[in-house]
Coordinates of C-alpha atoms and ligand atoms in Angstrom, one line a residue:
M8 CA 90.5 108.2 57.5
E9 CA 88.9 106.6 60.6
E10 CA 87.2 109.1 63.0
F11 CA 86.7 108.4 66.7
D12 CA 84.4 110.1 69.4
V13 CA 87.3 109.9 71.9
L14 CA 91.1 109.5 71.1
V15 CA 93.4 109.1 74.0
I16 CA 97.2 109.7 73.6
G17 CA 99.2 107.5 76.2
G18 CA 98.2 104.1 77.5
G19 CA 99.2 104.5 81.1
P20 CA 96.8 104.2 84.1
G21 CA 95.3 107.5 83.1
G22 CA 94.9 106.9 79.5
Y23 CA 93.9 103.2 79.4
V24 CA 91.3 103.6 82.1
C25 CA 90.0 106.7 80.3
A26 CA 89.7 104.7 77.1
I27 CA 87.9 101.8 78.7
R28 CA 85.4 104.1 80.6
A29 CA 84.8 106.2 77.4
A30 CA 84.1 102.9 75.4
Q31 CA 81.8 101.6 78.2
L32 CA 79.8 104.8 77.8
G33 CA 79.2 104.2 74.2
N34 CA 82.0 106.3 72.5
K35 CA 83.9 105.0 69.6
T36 CA 87.3 105.1 71.3
A37 CA 91.0 104.6 70.4
C38 CA 94.2 104.7 72.4
I39 CA 97.7 105.5 71.1
E40 CA 100.7 104.3 72.9
S41 CA 104.3 104.6 71.8
R42 CA 106.0 102.2 74.2
G43 CA 104.9 99.0 72.5
T44 CA 103.1 97.8 75.6
L45 CA 100.2 99.3 77.6
G46 CA 100.1 100.3 81.2
G47 CA 102.5 103.3 81.0
T48 CA 105.1 104.0 83.6
C49 CA 103.1 102.4 86.3
L50 CA 102.9 98.8 84.8
N51 CA 106.2 98.8 82.9
V52 CA 108.7 100.7 85.0
G53 CA 106.9 102.0 88.1
C54 CA 104.3 100.8 90.6
I55 CA 104.2 97.2 89.5
P56 CA 107.8 96.2 89.0
S57 CA 108.8 98.2 92.2
K58 CA 106.2 96.4 94.2
S59 CA 107.2 93.1 92.9
L60 CA 110.8 93.7 94.1
L61 CA 109.6 95.3 97.3
H62 CA 107.6 92.1 98.1
A63 CA 110.3 89.6 97.1
S64 CA 113.1 91.5 98.9
E65 CA 110.9 91.7 102.0
M66 CA 110.3 88.0 101.9
Y67 CA 114.0 87.4 101.6
S68 CA 114.8 89.8 104.4
K69 CA 112.2 88.2 106.7
A70 CA 113.4 84.7 105.9
K71 CA 117.0 85.8 106.6
N72 CA 116.6 87.9 109.7
E73 CA 113.1 87.2 111.3
F74 CA 111.9 83.6 110.6
K75 CA 114.2 82.2 113.3
D76 CA 112.5 84.4 116.0
I77 CA 109.2 82.6 115.4
G78 CA 110.6 79.1 115.2
I79 CA 111.3 78.7 111.5
N80 CA 114.8 77.6 110.7
T81 CA 115.7 77.9 107.1
G82 CA 119.3 76.7 106.9
D83 CA 121.5 78.4 104.4
L84 CA 119.5 80.9 102.4
S85 CA 120.6 82.3 99.1
L86 CA 119.4 84.9 96.7
D87 CA 118.7 84.1 93.0
L88 CA 118.5 87.7 91.7
T89 CA 118.0 86.5 88.1
K90 CA 115.0 84.6 89.1
M91 CA 113.6 87.4 91.2
M92 CA 113.9 89.8 88.3
G93 CA 112.4 87.1 86.0
H94 CA 109.3 86.9 88.2
K95 CA 109.0 90.7 88.2
D96 CA 109.2 90.8 84.4
K97 CA 106.7 87.9 84.1
S98 CA 104.3 89.8 86.3
V99 CA 104.7 93.0 84.3
D100 CA 104.2 91.1 81.0
G101 CA 101.1 89.4 82.2
L102 CA 99.5 92.7 83.5
T103 CA 100.3 94.7 80.4
K104 CA 98.8 92.0 78.2
G105 CA 95.8 91.9 80.5
I106 CA 95.2 95.6 79.5
E107 CA 95.2 94.6 75.8
F108 CA 92.6 91.9 76.6
L109 CA 90.5 94.6 78.4
F110 CA 90.8 96.9 75.3
K111 CA 89.4 94.1 73.1
K112 CA 86.6 93.2 75.6
N113 CA 85.6 96.9 75.6
K114 CA 86.1 97.5 71.8
V115 CA 88.8 100.1 72.4
T116 CA 91.1 100.4 69.2
Y117 CA 94.7 100.1 70.3
V118 CA 97.1 102.2 68.0
K119 CA 100.7 101.5 68.4
G120 CA 103.0 104.5 67.7
H121 CA 103.9 108.0 68.8
G122 CA 101.1 110.5 68.4
S123 CA 101.4 114.3 67.7
F124 CA 98.9 117.0 66.8
K125 CA 98.4 117.9 63.1
D126 CA 95.5 120.1 64.0
K127 CA 93.1 120.2 67.0
N128 CA 91.0 117.2 65.7
T129 CA 93.8 115.2 63.9
I130 CA 96.6 113.2 65.4
L131 CA 99.5 111.9 63.3
V132 CA 100.7 108.5 64.5
K133 CA 104.2 107.3 63.6
D134 CA 105.0 103.7 64.4
S135 CA 108.3 102.0 65.1
S136 CA 108.8 101.1 61.4
G137 CA 108.5 104.8 60.5
S138 CA 105.2 104.6 58.7
T139 CA 102.5 107.2 59.5
Q140 CA 98.8 107.4 59.7
E141 CA 96.3 110.1 60.5
I142 CA 93.5 109.7 63.0
K143 CA 90.6 112.1 63.6
A144 CA 88.6 112.5 66.7
K145 CA 85.9 114.7 68.1
N146 CA 87.6 114.7 71.5
I147 CA 91.3 114.1 72.3
V148 CA 92.6 113.3 75.8
I149 CA 96.3 113.8 76.4
A150 CA 97.6 111.3 78.9
T151 CA 101.3 111.2 78.0
G152 CA 102.5 110.9 81.6
S153 CA 105.9 111.9 82.9
S154 CA 109.6 110.9 82.7
V155 CA 112.6 110.9 84.9
V156 CA 114.7 114.1 85.5
S157 CA 118.2 114.4 86.6
L158 CA 120.2 117.2 88.2
P159 CA 122.1 119.7 85.9
N160 CA 125.2 118.3 84.3
I161 CA 124.5 114.7 85.6
N162 CA 123.8 112.2 82.8
I163 CA 121.8 109.1 83.7
D164 CA 123.4 106.2 81.7
E165 CA 121.3 103.5 83.3
E166 CA 124.5 101.5 84.1
T167 CA 126.2 103.1 87.1
I168 CA 124.1 106.3 87.3
V169 CA 120.6 104.9 87.1
S170 CA 117.1 106.2 87.3
S171 CA 114.4 104.2 88.9
T172 CA 114.1 102.2 85.7
G173 CA 117.7 101.2 85.9
A174 CA 117.4 100.5 89.6
L175 CA 114.5 98.0 88.8
A176 CA 116.8 95.9 86.6
L177 CA 120.3 95.8 88.2
K178 CA 122.0 92.6 87.2
K179 CA 123.8 92.2 90.6
V180 CA 123.4 93.5 94.1
P181 CA 125.5 96.7 94.3
K182 CA 128.0 96.6 97.2
K183 CA 127.1 100.4 97.7
L184 CA 124.2 102.2 96.5
I185 CA 123.9 106.0 96.8
V186 CA 120.3 107.3 96.5
I187 CA 120.0 110.9 95.5
G188 CA 116.6 112.2 96.7
G189 CA 114.7 111.0 99.8
G190 CA 111.2 110.9 98.3
Y191 CA 108.8 107.9 97.8
I192 CA 110.7 106.3 94.9
G193 CA 114.3 106.7 96.3
L194 CA 113.2 105.1 99.7
E195 CA 111.4 102.3 98.0
M196 CA 114.2 101.4 95.7
G197 CA 116.8 102.0 98.5
S198 CA 114.8 99.5 100.7
V199 CA 114.9 96.9 98.0
W200 CA 118.7 96.9 97.7
L201 CA 119.3 97.4 101.4
R202 CA 117.3 94.2 102.1
L203 CA 119.2 92.4 99.3
G204 CA 122.5 93.2 100.8
S205 CA 123.7 96.6 99.6
E206 CA 125.0 99.4 101.8
V207 CA 122.6 102.3 101.1
E208 CA 123.2 106.0 101.6
V209 CA 120.5 108.5 100.8
I210 CA 121.4 112.1 100.1
E211 CA 118.5 114.6 100.5
Y212 CA 118.6 118.4 100.0
M213 CA 116.0 119.2 102.7
D214 CA 116.4 118.6 106.4
H215 CA 113.9 115.9 106.4
I216 CA 112.8 113.0 104.1
T217 CA 109.5 112.6 102.1
P218 CA 108.9 116.3 101.7
G219 CA 105.3 117.4 102.2
M220 CA 104.5 114.5 104.6
D221 CA 103.3 115.1 108.0
K222 CA 106.5 115.9 110.0
E223 CA 105.9 113.5 112.9
I224 CA 105.3 110.6 110.4
S225 CA 108.4 111.6 108.3
D226 CA 110.6 111.8 111.5
T227 CA 109.4 108.4 112.7
F228 CA 110.0 106.9 109.2
L229 CA 113.5 108.3 109.2
K230 CA 114.2 106.7 112.6
I231 CA 112.9 103.4 111.4
L232 CA 114.8 103.3 108.1
K233 CA 118.0 104.3 110.1
K234 CA 117.3 101.4 112.5
Q235 CA 117.2 99.2 109.4
G236 CA 120.7 100.2 108.4
M237 CA 119.9 102.9 105.8
K238 CA 122.3 105.9 106.1
F239 CA 121.1 109.5 105.5
H240 CA 122.9 112.8 104.6
L241 CA 120.2 115.4 105.1
S242 CA 120.5 119.2 104.2
T243 CA 123.0 118.0 101.7
K244 CA 123.3 119.4 98.1
V245 CA 124.7 117.2 95.4
L246 CA 127.2 119.1 93.4
D247 CA 128.6 116.5 91.0
V248 CA 128.5 112.8 90.1
K249 CA 131.5 111.4 88.2
K250 CA 132.7 108.1 87.2
T251 CA 136.2 107.2 88.5
P252 CA 138.4 104.1 88.3
N253 CA 137.2 103.3 91.8
G254 CA 133.5 103.7 91.2
T255 CA 131.0 106.5 90.8
K256 CA 131.9 109.5 93.0
V257 CA 129.3 111.8 94.4
T258 CA 130.5 115.2 95.6
A259 CA 128.1 117.1 97.8
E260 CA 128.0 120.1 100.2
S261 CA 126.6 119.9 103.7
N262 CA 126.8 122.7 106.3
G263 CA 129.6 124.4 104.2
Q264 CA 131.6 121.2 104.0
T265 CA 132.3 119.2 100.9
I266 CA 131.8 115.5 101.2
E267 CA 132.7 112.8 98.7
I268 CA 131.2 109.3 98.6
V269 CA 132.2 106.6 96.2
S270 CA 129.7 103.8 95.4
D271 CA 129.2 101.3 92.5
I272 CA 125.7 102.5 91.7
V273 CA 124.1 106.0 92.1
L274 CA 120.3 106.2 91.8
M275 CA 118.9 109.6 90.7
S276 CA 115.4 110.0 92.2
V277 CA 114.9 113.7 92.3
G278 CA 111.6 113.9 90.4
R279 CA 109.8 113.6 87.1
K280 CA 108.8 116.0 84.4
P281 CA 105.6 115.9 82.3
N282 CA 105.9 114.4 78.9
T283 CA 104.8 117.2 76.4
D284 CA 107.7 117.3 74.0
G285 CA 107.0 115.9 70.5
L286 CA 103.3 116.3 70.9
N287 CA 103.3 119.4 68.6
L288 CA 101.0 121.1 71.2
E289 CA 101.6 124.5 69.5
T290 CA 99.9 123.3 66.3
A291 CA 96.7 122.6 68.2
G292 CA 97.2 125.7 70.3
V293 CA 97.3 123.9 73.7
N294 CA 98.8 126.0 76.5
R295 CA 101.3 124.8 79.2
D296 CA 101.8 126.2 82.6
S297 CA 105.2 127.6 84.0
K298 CA 106.2 124.0 85.1
G299 CA 105.7 122.6 81.5
R300 CA 102.5 120.8 82.5
I301 CA 99.3 121.1 80.3
S302 CA 97.0 123.6 81.9
T303 CA 93.5 122.5 82.4
D304 CA 90.4 123.7 84.2
K305 CA 88.6 121.7 86.9
K306 CA 86.9 119.5 84.2
F307 CA 90.4 118.6 82.6
K308 CA 89.6 120.8 79.6
T309 CA 92.6 122.6 78.1
N310 CA 92.3 126.0 76.5
I311 CA 91.1 124.3 73.3
E312 CA 87.5 123.2 73.5
N313 CA 87.8 119.5 72.4
I314 CA 91.2 118.8 74.0
Y315 CA 91.5 117.4 77.5
A316 CA 94.5 116.3 79.7
I317 CA 94.9 114.0 82.7
G318 CA 97.5 112.3 84.9
D319 CA 101.1 113.1 85.5
V320 CA 101.1 115.5 82.5
I321 CA 98.8 117.9 84.5
E322 CA 99.0 119.5 88.0
G323 CA 98.7 117.3 91.1
P324 CA 100.4 114.4 92.8
M325 CA 102.1 112.1 90.3
L326 CA 100.2 108.9 91.3
A327 CA 98.7 106.1 89.3
H328 CA 95.3 106.2 91.2
K329 CA 95.1 109.9 90.7
A330 CA 95.6 109.4 87.0
E331 CA 93.0 106.6 87.0
D332 CA 90.4 108.7 88.7
E333 CA 90.9 111.6 86.3
G334 CA 90.7 109.2 83.4
M335 CA 87.3 107.9 84.5
A336 CA 86.1 111.5 85.4
V337 CA 87.1 112.9 82.0
A338 CA 85.5 110.1 80.1
E339 CA 82.3 110.8 82.0
I340 CA 82.5 114.5 81.4
I341 CA 83.0 114.1 77.7
S342 CA 79.9 111.8 77.7
G343 CA 77.8 114.5 79.3
K344 CA 77.9 113.0 82.8
Y345 CA 79.3 114.4 86.1
G346 CA 82.7 112.9 86.6
H347 CA 84.8 114.5 89.3
V348 CA 87.9 114.0 91.4
N349 CA 88.2 114.9 95.1
Y350 CA 91.8 116.0 95.5
D351 CA 91.3 116.2 99.3
T352 CA 91.0 112.4 99.5
I353 CA 93.7 111.1 97.3
P354 CA 96.0 108.8 99.4
G355 CA 99.7 108.5 99.1
V356 CA 101.5 105.3 100.1
V357 CA 105.2 104.4 100.5
Y358 CA 105.5 100.7 100.1
T359 CA 108.4 100.2 102.4
S360 CA 108.4 98.2 105.5
P361 CA 106.7 99.5 107.6
E362 CA 104.4 101.1 105.0
V363 CA 103.5 104.7 105.2
A364 CA 100.1 105.9 104.1
V365 CA 98.7 109.4 104.2
V366 CA 95.6 111.2 103.1
G367 CA 94.3 114.8 103.6
K368 CA 95.8 117.6 105.6
T369 CA 99.0 117.3 107.8
E370 CA 99.3 119.0 111.1
E371 CA 101.6 121.6 109.6
E372 CA 99.0 122.4 106.9
L373 CA 96.2 122.7 109.5
K374 CA 98.4 125.0 111.6
K375 CA 99.2 127.2 108.6
I376 CA 95.5 127.6 107.5
G377 CA 94.6 128.2 111.1
T378 CA 92.1 125.3 111.5
E379 CA 91.6 124.2 115.1
Y380 CA 91.9 120.4 115.3
N381 CA 92.0 117.4 117.6
V382 CA 94.5 114.6 117.3
G383 CA 93.8 110.8 118.0
K384 CA 96.9 108.6 118.0
F385 CA 97.4 104.9 118.5
P386 CA 100.6 102.9 118.3
F387 CA 100.9 99.4 116.7
V388 CA 102.7 98.2 119.7
A389 CA 99.3 98.1 121.4
N390 CA 97.5 96.3 118.7
S391 CA 97.4 92.5 119.3
R392 CA 97.7 91.4 115.6
A393 CA 100.8 93.6 115.1
K394 CA 102.4 92.2 118.3
I395 CA 101.9 88.6 117.4
N396 CA 103.2 89.2 113.9
N397 CA 106.3 90.8 115.4
D398 CA 105.5 93.8 113.3
S399 CA 104.6 96.6 115.6
D400 CA 106.7 99.7 114.6
G401 CA 104.7 102.8 113.8
F402 CA 101.3 104.4 114.7
I403 CA 98.2 105.9 113.3
K404 CA 97.3 109.6 113.7
I405 CA 93.9 111.0 112.9
L406 CA 93.3 114.7 112.6
V407 CA 89.7 116.1 113.0
D408 CA 88.1 119.4 113.1
K409 CA 87.9 120.6 116.7
N410 CA 84.3 121.8 116.4
T411 CA 82.7 119.3 114.1
D412 CA 84.9 116.1 114.6
K413 CA 85.1 115.8 110.7
I414 CA 88.2 113.9 109.7
L415 CA 90.6 116.3 108.0
G416 CA 93.7 114.1 107.6
V417 CA 94.9 110.6 108.6
H418 CA 98.7 109.7 108.7
M419 CA 99.8 106.2 109.2
I420 CA 103.1 104.4 109.5
G421 CA 103.0 100.7 110.2
P422 CA 102.2 97.1 108.8
D423 CA 99.9 97.1 105.8
V424 CA 98.7 100.6 106.4
G425 CA 98.7 101.1 102.5
T426 CA 95.6 98.8 102.4
M427 CA 94.1 100.2 105.6
I428 CA 94.1 103.8 104.5
A429 CA 91.1 102.9 102.1
E430 CA 88.8 102.7 105.2
V431 CA 89.6 106.4 106.2
V432 CA 89.5 107.6 102.6
L433 CA 86.0 106.2 102.3
A434 CA 85.0 107.7 105.6
M435 CA 86.4 111.1 104.4
E436 CA 84.5 110.7 101.0
F437 CA 81.3 110.5 103.1
G438 CA 82.3 113.5 105.2
G439 CA 82.8 111.1 108.1
S440 CA 83.9 112.0 111.7
A441 CA 86.2 110.2 114.1
E442 CA 83.0 109.2 115.9
D443 CA 81.8 107.4 112.8
I444 CA 84.9 105.3 112.7
A445 CA 84.9 104.8 116.6
R446 CA 81.3 103.4 116.4
T447 CA 82.1 101.0 113.6
C448 CA 82.8 97.4 114.6
H449 CA 86.2 96.2 113.4
A450 CA 87.1 92.4 113.3
H451 CA 89.4 91.1 116.0
P452 CA 92.3 90.5 115.9
T453 CA 93.1 92.7 112.9
L454 CA 95.5 95.5 112.2
S455 CA 92.5 97.7 111.3
E456 CA 91.5 97.8 115.0
A457 CA 94.3 100.4 115.3
V458 CA 92.3 102.7 113.1
R459 CA 89.4 102.5 115.4
E460 CA 91.5 102.9 118.5
A461 CA 93.0 106.0 116.9
A462 CA 89.5 107.3 116.3
L463 CA 88.6 106.6 120.0
A464 CA 91.8 108.4 121.0
V465 CA 90.5 111.6 119.5
D466 CA 88.2 111.7 122.4
K467 CA 90.8 110.2 124.7
R468 CA 88.9 107.0 125.1
A469 CA 91.2 104.4 123.4
I470 CA 90.7 101.1 125.1
H471 CA 94.1 99.4 124.6
F472 CA 96.5 102.3 125.2
Ligands
FAD5 P1 102.3 107.1 82.4 O1 102.0 106.0 83.3 O2 103.6 107.8 82.4 O3 101.8 106.8 80.9 C1 101.9 107.7 79.8 C2 102.2 106.8 78.6 O4 102.0 107.7 77.5 C3 103.5 106.1 78.5 O5 103.4 104.8 78.4 C4 104.1 106.8 77.4 O6 104.9 105.8 76.6 C5 102.9 107.2 76.5 N1 103.3 108.4 75.6 C6 104.0 109.5 76.0 N2 103.9 110.4 74.9 C7 103.3 109.7 73.9 C8 103.0 110.1 72.6 N3 103.3 111.3 72.1 N4 102.3 109.2 71.8 C9 101.9 108.0 72.3 N5 102.2 107.6 73.5 C10 102.9 108.4 74.4 N6 102.3 105.7 91.6 C11 101.4 105.1 92.5 O7 100.3 105.5 92.6 N7 101.8 104.1 93.3 C12 103.0 103.6 93.2 O8 103.4 102.6 93.9 C13 104.0 104.1 92.3 N8 105.2 103.7 92.2 C14 106.0 104.2 91.3 C15 107.3 103.6 91.2 C16 108.2 104.1 90.3 C17 109.6 103.6 90.2 C18 107.9 105.2 89.4 C19 108.7 105.7 88.4 C20 106.5 105.7 89.5 C21 105.7 105.2 90.5 N9 104.3 105.8 90.6 C22 103.5 105.2 91.5 C23 103.9 106.9 89.8 C24 102.9 106.3 88.6 O9 103.7 105.4 87.9 C25 102.5 107.5 87.7 O10 101.9 108.4 88.5 C26 101.4 106.9 86.7 O11 102.0 106.0 85.8 C27 100.9 108.1 85.8 O12 100.1 107.7 84.9 P2 99.8 108.5 83.5 O13 98.8 107.6 82.8 O14 99.6 109.8 83.7 O15 101.2 108.3 82.8

C-alpha cells in the first residue's frame, strides 16, 4: 500500500491548491477527487462557468442596447445560445485539464474516486467502476466542499426546478425565470438570463437582497437591478413549488397574502451545505459542528491530530479564494511553517453589471460593535473613465477608524470593482489608512482613481466631487 505525507480529499480550489503547495514544500502528496475532473464546484459548476456566461451575456446586452449610443451600429443581432454554452464548456474543460497538468508538474498523485475513512490514517477509494484501493497518509486534509440545498419538500429536478448547476446549462432562454433567493448566486444567474431575454422575478425571504452586505450598497444594488428590469418580491416566503400544465407554479406568502407566480424555470438558490456524508467521519472520530460543518481550530486541525479540513466544508464564507488561502495555509502548517488566513480581509464580489465588491466591516457591523468611524464616499459619475465608458452607476465607500484612520471596510458598487477591490485588500493587509491610499499616485484616466478619491473624501478633500 502506497503511503503519502499529505493526502487531500477533494480536488476543488481548496484541495488542489493545498496539494500543489504541499508538494512544493517537499511532501509526497496525493489528491482524491470523485467528480472525474479537477477544479471542484468552482471550475466545473460554479465561479468559472457562471463568469463565462456573465461575460458573454453582458457582451450581448451591450451590443444590443448600448453600442448604438457610442456610434456602433450592429444591424440585426441574434443569440446563438448553443455556441455560448459551447464556449463556456470549452473554457471549463481547458481549465480543469490545466490543473491536471499542474499536478503532473508538481508531482502530485491524482487519484480518481470517492474517498472515505477506514481509520485515521487510511482512506478507502472507490472508483467509478466499483474497484477499491486503500491509501495511507501521515496527514489527511478534508476539502470536500459543499453542494446545493433546496427548501423542504421542493425537489430540484434540474429541468424546470433547477439549481445553479442546471441554470448554467439551460438549452433555451426561459420566457420567465423565478429565482428563489436574492444572494450572490441567484442575482448573477438572474442577470445572465435577464440579459439573454428572460423575464426575471426574484423572491427573497428578507426585506433586502444580498444579506450581510453593507445596507447602503445592498439598497443601491437593488435599485440598479430593478432599473435593469429585474423584479423583486422581498419579505416573501416561498411555501411551495409545483409543476402544473401551464408551467412551474411558485406559491409564496407576503405580508399575510398568498401570491402565485407561474414560470417555465424556477432557480433554487437558497444556499449550500457542507459535503460530509459518505466520508465515514465517525470511523476516524472527526467531529462536526451544529451546522454539519467539520469543526477545526485556527490551524485547520480537527479534533484528530493528523486530520485537517479547509474550504466550504468548514466555517466561513463559501468562496473559492477563501478555500485556496486555507489550502495554502494548511499545507504550510503541516510542513512546519506559519501559514495563516486573515479572515478580516477576504473580499466578496458579485459579478453582475455593475459589479459589487466588499471587504471588511459594514457600517451596520461597526455601529453594532461601537467602533467610531469616518466615511469617505465617491460616486463613479464623477470619475472620468466611467463617464467616457457610459458606465457610471455606483460608488465607493471607505470606512476608517475615527481615531487612527485605519481602513476597516470598503464597499464598492460600480464598473470593474471586483478587480479594484484588490488594492484596498492589500492596503488592509498592511494595516493601511485612508491617508496611505490618498497619497498613492493612481494612473489617469482609470476607474481606480475613484478609490483614491474615496480615500480623500474621508477627510472631505475629494477633488472631483
Ligand atoms: P469544492 O469546490 O466544492 O470542491 C470539493 C470537491 O471535492 C468536489 O469536486 C467534490 O466532487 C469532491 N469530493 C467531495 N466529496 C468527496 C469524496 N468523498 N471523495 C473524493 N472527492 C470528493 N466563489 C468565488 O469565490 N467566486 C465566485 O465567483 C463564485 N461563484 C460561484 C458560482 C456558483 C454558481 C457556485 C455554485 C459557487 C460559486 N462560488 C464562487 C463558490 C465556490 O465555488 C466555492 O466556494 C469553492 O468551490 C469551494 O471550494 P472547495 O475546494 O472548498 O470545494
